mmCIF file of C-alpha atoms and ligand atoms in Angstrom:
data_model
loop_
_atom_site.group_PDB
_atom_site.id
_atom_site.type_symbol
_atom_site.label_atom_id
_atom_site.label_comp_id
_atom_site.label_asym_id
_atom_site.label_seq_id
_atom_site.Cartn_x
_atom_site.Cartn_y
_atom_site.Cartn_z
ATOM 1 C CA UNK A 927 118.967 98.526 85.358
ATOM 2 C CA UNK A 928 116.851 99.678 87.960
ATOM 3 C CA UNK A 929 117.401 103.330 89.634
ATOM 4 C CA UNK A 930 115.650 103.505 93.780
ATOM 5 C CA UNK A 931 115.521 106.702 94.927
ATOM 6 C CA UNK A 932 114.212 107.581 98.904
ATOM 7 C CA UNK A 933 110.926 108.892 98.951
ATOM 8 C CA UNK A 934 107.713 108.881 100.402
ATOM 9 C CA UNK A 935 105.133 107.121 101.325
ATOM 10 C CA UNK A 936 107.766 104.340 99.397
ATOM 11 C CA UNK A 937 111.043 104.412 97.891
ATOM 12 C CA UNK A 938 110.997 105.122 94.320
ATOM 13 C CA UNK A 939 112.235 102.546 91.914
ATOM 14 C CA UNK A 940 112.567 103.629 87.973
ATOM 15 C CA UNK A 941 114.457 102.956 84.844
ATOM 16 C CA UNK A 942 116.518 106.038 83.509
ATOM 17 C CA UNK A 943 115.921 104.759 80.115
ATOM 18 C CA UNK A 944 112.374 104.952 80.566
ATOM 19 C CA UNK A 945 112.254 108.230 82.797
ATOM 20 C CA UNK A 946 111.834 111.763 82.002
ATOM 21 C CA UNK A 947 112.285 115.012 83.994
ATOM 22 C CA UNK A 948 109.188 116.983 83.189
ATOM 23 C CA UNK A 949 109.646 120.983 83.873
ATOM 24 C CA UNK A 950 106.613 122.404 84.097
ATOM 25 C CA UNK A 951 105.885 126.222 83.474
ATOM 26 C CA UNK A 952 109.265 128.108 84.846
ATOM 27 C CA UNK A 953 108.048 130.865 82.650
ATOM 28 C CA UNK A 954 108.547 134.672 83.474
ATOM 29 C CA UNK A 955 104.818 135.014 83.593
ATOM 30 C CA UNK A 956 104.708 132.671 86.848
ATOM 31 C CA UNK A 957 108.384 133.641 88.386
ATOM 32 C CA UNK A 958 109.037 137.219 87.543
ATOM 33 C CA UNK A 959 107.088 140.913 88.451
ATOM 34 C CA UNK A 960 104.658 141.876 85.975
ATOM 35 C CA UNK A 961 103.474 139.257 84.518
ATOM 36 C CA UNK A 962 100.241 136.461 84.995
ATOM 37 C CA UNK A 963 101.411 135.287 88.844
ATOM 38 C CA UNK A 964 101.701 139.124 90.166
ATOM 39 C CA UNK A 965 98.822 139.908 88.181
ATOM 40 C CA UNK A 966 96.673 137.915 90.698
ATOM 41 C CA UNK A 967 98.074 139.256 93.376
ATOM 42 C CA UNK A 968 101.165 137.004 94.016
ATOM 43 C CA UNK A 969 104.549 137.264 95.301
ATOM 44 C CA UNK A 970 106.452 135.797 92.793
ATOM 45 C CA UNK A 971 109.397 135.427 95.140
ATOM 46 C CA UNK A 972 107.788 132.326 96.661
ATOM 47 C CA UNK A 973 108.459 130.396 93.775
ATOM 48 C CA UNK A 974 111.888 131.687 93.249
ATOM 49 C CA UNK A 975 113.535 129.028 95.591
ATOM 50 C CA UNK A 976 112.872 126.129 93.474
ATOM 51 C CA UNK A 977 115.603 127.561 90.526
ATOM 52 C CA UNK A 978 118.562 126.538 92.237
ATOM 53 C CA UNK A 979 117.869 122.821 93.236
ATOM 54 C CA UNK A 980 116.051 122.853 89.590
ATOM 55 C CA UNK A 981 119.147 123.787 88.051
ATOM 56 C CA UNK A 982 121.565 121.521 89.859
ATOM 57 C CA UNK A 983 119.258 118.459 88.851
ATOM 58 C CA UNK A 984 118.876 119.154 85.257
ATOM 59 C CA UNK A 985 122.640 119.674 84.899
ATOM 60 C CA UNK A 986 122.631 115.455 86.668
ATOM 61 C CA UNK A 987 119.569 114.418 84.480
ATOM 62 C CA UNK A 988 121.179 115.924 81.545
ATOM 63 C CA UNK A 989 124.376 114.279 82.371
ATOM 64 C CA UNK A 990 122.801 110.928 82.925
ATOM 65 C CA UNK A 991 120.825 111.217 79.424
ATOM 66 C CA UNK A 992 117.471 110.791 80.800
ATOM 67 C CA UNK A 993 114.379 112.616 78.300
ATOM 68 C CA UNK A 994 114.320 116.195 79.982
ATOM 69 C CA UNK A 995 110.272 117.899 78.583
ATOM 70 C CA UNK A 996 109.508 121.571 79.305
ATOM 71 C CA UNK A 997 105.965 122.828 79.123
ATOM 72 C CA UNK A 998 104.765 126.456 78.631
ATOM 73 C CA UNK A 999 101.375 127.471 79.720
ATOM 74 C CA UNK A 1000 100.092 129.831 77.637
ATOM 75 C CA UNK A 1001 97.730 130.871 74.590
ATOM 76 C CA UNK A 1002 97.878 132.124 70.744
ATOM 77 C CA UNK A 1003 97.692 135.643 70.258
ATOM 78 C CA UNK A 1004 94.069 135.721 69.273
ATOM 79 C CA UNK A 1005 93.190 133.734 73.135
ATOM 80 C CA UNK A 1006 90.977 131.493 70.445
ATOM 81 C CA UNK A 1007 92.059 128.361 72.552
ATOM 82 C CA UNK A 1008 91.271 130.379 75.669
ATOM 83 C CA UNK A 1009 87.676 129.337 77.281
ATOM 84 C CA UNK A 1010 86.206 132.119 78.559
ATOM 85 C CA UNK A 1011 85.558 130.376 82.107
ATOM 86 C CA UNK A 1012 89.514 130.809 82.026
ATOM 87 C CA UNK A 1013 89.559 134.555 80.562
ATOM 88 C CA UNK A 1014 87.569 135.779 82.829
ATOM 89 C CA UNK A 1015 87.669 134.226 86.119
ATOM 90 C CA UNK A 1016 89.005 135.834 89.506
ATOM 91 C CA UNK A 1017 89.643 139.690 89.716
ATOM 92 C CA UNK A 1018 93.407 140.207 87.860
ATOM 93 C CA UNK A 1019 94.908 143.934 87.524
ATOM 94 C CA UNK A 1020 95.741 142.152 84.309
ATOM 95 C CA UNK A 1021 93.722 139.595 82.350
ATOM 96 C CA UNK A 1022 95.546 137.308 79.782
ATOM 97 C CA UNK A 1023 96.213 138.770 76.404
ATOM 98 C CA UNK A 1024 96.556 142.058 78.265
ATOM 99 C CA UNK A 1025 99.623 143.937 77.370
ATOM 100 C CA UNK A 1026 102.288 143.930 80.593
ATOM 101 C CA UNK A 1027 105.720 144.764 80.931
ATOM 102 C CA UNK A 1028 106.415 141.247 79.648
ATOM 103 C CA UNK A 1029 104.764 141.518 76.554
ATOM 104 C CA UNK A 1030 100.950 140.205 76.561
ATOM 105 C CA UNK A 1031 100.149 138.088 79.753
ATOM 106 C CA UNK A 1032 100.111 134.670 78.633
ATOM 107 C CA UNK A 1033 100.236 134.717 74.950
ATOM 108 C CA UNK A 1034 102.996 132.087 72.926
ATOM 109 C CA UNK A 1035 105.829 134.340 71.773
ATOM 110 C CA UNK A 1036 105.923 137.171 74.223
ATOM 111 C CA UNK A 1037 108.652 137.322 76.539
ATOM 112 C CA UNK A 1038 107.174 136.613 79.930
ATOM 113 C CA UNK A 1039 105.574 133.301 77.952
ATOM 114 C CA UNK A 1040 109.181 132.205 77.736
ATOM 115 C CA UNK A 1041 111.185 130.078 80.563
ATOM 116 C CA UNK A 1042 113.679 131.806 83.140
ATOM 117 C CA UNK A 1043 117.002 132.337 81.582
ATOM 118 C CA UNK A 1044 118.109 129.860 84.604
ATOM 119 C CA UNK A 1045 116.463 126.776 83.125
ATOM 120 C CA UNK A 1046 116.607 128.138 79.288
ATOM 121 C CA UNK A 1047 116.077 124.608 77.293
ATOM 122 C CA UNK A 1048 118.909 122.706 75.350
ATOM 123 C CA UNK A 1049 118.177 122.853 71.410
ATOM 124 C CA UNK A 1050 116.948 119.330 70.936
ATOM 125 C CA UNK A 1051 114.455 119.113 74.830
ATOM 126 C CA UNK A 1052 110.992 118.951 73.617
ATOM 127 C CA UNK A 1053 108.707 122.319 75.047
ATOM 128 C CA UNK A 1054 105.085 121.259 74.765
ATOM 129 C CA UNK A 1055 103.340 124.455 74.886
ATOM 130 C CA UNK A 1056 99.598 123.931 76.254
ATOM 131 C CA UNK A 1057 96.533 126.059 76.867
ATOM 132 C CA UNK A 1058 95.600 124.462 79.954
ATOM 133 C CA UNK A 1059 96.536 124.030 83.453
ATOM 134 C CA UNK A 1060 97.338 119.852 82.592
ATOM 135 C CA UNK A 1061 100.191 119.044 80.481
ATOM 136 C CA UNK A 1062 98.544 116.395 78.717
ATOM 137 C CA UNK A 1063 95.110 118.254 77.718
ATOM 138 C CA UNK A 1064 95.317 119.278 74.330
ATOM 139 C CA UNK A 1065 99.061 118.777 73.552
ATOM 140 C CA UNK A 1066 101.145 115.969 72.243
ATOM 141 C CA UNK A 1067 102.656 115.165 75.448
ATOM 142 C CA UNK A 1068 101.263 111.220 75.882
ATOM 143 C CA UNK A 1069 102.778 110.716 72.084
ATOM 144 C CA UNK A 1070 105.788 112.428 72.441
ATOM 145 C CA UNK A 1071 106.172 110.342 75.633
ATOM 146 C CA UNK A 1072 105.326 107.141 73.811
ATOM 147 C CA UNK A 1073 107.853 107.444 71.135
ATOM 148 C CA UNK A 1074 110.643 107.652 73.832
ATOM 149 C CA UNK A 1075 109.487 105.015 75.972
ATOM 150 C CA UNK A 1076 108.995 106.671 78.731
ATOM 151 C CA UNK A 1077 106.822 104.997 81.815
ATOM 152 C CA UNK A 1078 107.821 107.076 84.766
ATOM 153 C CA UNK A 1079 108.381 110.984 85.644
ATOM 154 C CA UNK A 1080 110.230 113.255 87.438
ATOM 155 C CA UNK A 1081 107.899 116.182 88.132
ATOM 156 C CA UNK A 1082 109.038 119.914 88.872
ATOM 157 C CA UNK A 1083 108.108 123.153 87.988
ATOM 158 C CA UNK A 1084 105.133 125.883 89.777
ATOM 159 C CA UNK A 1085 102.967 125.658 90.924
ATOM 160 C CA UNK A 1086 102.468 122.871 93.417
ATOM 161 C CA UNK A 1087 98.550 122.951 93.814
ATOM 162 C CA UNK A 1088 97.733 123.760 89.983
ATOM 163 C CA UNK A 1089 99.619 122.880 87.238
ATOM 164 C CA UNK A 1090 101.873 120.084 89.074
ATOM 165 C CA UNK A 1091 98.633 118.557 90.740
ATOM 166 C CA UNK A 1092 96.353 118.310 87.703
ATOM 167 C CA UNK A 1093 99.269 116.992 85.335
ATOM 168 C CA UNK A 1094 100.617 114.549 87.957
ATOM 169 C CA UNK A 1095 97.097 113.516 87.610
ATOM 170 C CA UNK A 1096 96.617 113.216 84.686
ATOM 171 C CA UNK A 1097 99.674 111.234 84.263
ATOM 172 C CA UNK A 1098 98.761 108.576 87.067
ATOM 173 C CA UNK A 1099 95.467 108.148 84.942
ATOM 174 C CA UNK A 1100 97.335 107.130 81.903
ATOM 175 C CA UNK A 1101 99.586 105.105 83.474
ATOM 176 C CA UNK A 1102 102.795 106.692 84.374
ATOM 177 C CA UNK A 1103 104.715 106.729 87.569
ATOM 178 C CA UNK A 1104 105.327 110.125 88.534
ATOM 179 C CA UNK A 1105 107.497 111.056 91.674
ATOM 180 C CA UNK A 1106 107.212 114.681 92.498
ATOM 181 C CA UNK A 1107 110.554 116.374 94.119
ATOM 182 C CA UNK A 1108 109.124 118.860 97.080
ATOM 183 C CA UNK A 1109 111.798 121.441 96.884
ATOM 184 C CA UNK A 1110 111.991 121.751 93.165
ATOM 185 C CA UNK A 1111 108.183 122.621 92.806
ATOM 186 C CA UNK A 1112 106.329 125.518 94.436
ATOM 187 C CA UNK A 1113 103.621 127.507 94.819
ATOM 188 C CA UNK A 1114 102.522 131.300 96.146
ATOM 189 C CA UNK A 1115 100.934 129.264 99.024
ATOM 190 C CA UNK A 1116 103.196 127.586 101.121
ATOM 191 C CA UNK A 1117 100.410 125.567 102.772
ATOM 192 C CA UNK A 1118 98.942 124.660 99.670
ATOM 193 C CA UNK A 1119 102.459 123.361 99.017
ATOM 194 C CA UNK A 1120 102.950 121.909 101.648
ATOM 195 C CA UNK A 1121 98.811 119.875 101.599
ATOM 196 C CA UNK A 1122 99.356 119.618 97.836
ATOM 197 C CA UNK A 1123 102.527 117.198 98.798
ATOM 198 C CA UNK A 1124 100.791 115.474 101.269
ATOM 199 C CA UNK A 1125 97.869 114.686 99.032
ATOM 200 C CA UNK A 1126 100.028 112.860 96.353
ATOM 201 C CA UNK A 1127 101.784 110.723 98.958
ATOM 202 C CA UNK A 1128 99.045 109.642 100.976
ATOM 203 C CA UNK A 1129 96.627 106.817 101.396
ATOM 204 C CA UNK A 1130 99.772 104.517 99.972
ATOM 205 C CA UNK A 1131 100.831 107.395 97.265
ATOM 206 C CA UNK A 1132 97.223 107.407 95.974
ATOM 207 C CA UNK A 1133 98.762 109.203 92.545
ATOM 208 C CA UNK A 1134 102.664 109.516 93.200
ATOM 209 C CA UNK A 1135 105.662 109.399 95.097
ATOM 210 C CA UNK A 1136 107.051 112.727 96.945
ATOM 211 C CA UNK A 1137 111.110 113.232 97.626
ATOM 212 C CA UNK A 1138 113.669 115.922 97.308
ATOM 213 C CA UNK A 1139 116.237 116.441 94.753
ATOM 214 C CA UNK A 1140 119.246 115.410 96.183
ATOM 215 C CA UNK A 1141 117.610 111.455 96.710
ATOM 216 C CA UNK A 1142 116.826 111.694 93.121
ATOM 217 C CA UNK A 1143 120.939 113.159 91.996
ATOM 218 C CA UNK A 1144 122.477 110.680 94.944
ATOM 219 C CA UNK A 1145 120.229 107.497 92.934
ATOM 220 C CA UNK A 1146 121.720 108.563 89.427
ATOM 221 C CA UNK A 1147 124.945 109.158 90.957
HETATM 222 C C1 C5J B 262 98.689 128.573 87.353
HETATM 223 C C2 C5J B 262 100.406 126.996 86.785
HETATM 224 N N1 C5J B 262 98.919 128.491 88.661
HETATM 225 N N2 C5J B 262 101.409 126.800 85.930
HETATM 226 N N3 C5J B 262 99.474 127.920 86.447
HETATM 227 O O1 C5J B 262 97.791 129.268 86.936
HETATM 228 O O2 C5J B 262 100.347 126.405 87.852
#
């Protein structure tokens, strides 16, 4: 049966059977000092208001047994799947693979690699870990998708502009729905947040559909 949820620039009509809540990157590196966000000169507190409303709506999707994926960005511990275009760009008091007070910034198995205690994963939710800032680019997202039947997304997670933009758009090109909830995604710019909404709703929701939380946990309710 089919789910409608308010949104914008339409209302959002999906199947829960055939929707998933996609988490992406609510790692310590992103939302807590000393790791890859602060390292580039962020305040990680900007991001910090997207935990609660994340929290309440996994605790509904959970409860309404739609697929829940978390992704990690992040790379092995010899950066061999890091390009160097990546390694090196922009001016960081820390690159990646440089020790922090997290463990190494942005290497799988450290602790700042690892999600916020807040949204720690159930045993049994698939975390794709990937090396880049899309969630489908060199993982085994699209097939993990596949094999649950899943056509449509809920997308969360930081940040707005990067890793939520180039995965929603990667997901529109292969053919999912993806409706991104504003105040469960963010980024250390709030006017890139704020643009990088606007963007996926306009020109008739040229890649996705935009809405808050609580239209998504009133439609399952
Ligand atoms: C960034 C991400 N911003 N998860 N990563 O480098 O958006």
């Amino acid at each position: 049966m089919s789910t409608v949820a308010a949104a914008r620039p339409t209302p959002y009509s999906f199947e829960p059977a055939s929707t998933a809540l996609l988490v992406i990157d609510m790692q310590r590196d992103f939302l807590e000092p000393g790791g890859f966000g602060e390292s580039l000169g962020n305040d990680v507190g900007q991001l910090r208001r997207t935990i609660a409303p994340l929290a309440a709506l996994l605790a509904d999707v959970r409860a309404a047994g739609l697929t829940v994926v978390h992704t990690r960005e992040g790379h092995l511990p010899d950066l061999s799947d890091c390009p160097p275009a990546k390694l090196h760009r922009g001016a960081p008091s820390r690159r990646i693979g440089d020790p922090g007070p997290n463990g190494r910034i942005l290497v799988r198995g450290e602790y700042g690699h690892d999600i916020i205690d807040e949204l720690t994963p159930l045993p049994g939710e698939p975390v794709v870990d990937k090396p880049g800032k899309g969630a489908f680019h060199a993982t085994d997202l699209d097939a993990l998708l596949h094999a649950r039947g899943v056509r449509s997304l809920l997308v969360t997670g930081v940040t707005t502009e990067v890793c939520v933009h180039t995965t929603v758009r990667e997901a529109n090109d292969r053919g999912y729905e993806c409706l991104v909830l504003a105040d469960c995604v963010g980024s250390y710019f709030p006017e890139f947040h704020r643009v990088g909404l606007d963007m996926i709703a306009a020109q008739g929701g040229i890649f996705g559909w935009v809405a808050d939380s609580p239209q998504v946990r009133a439609a399952l309710a």
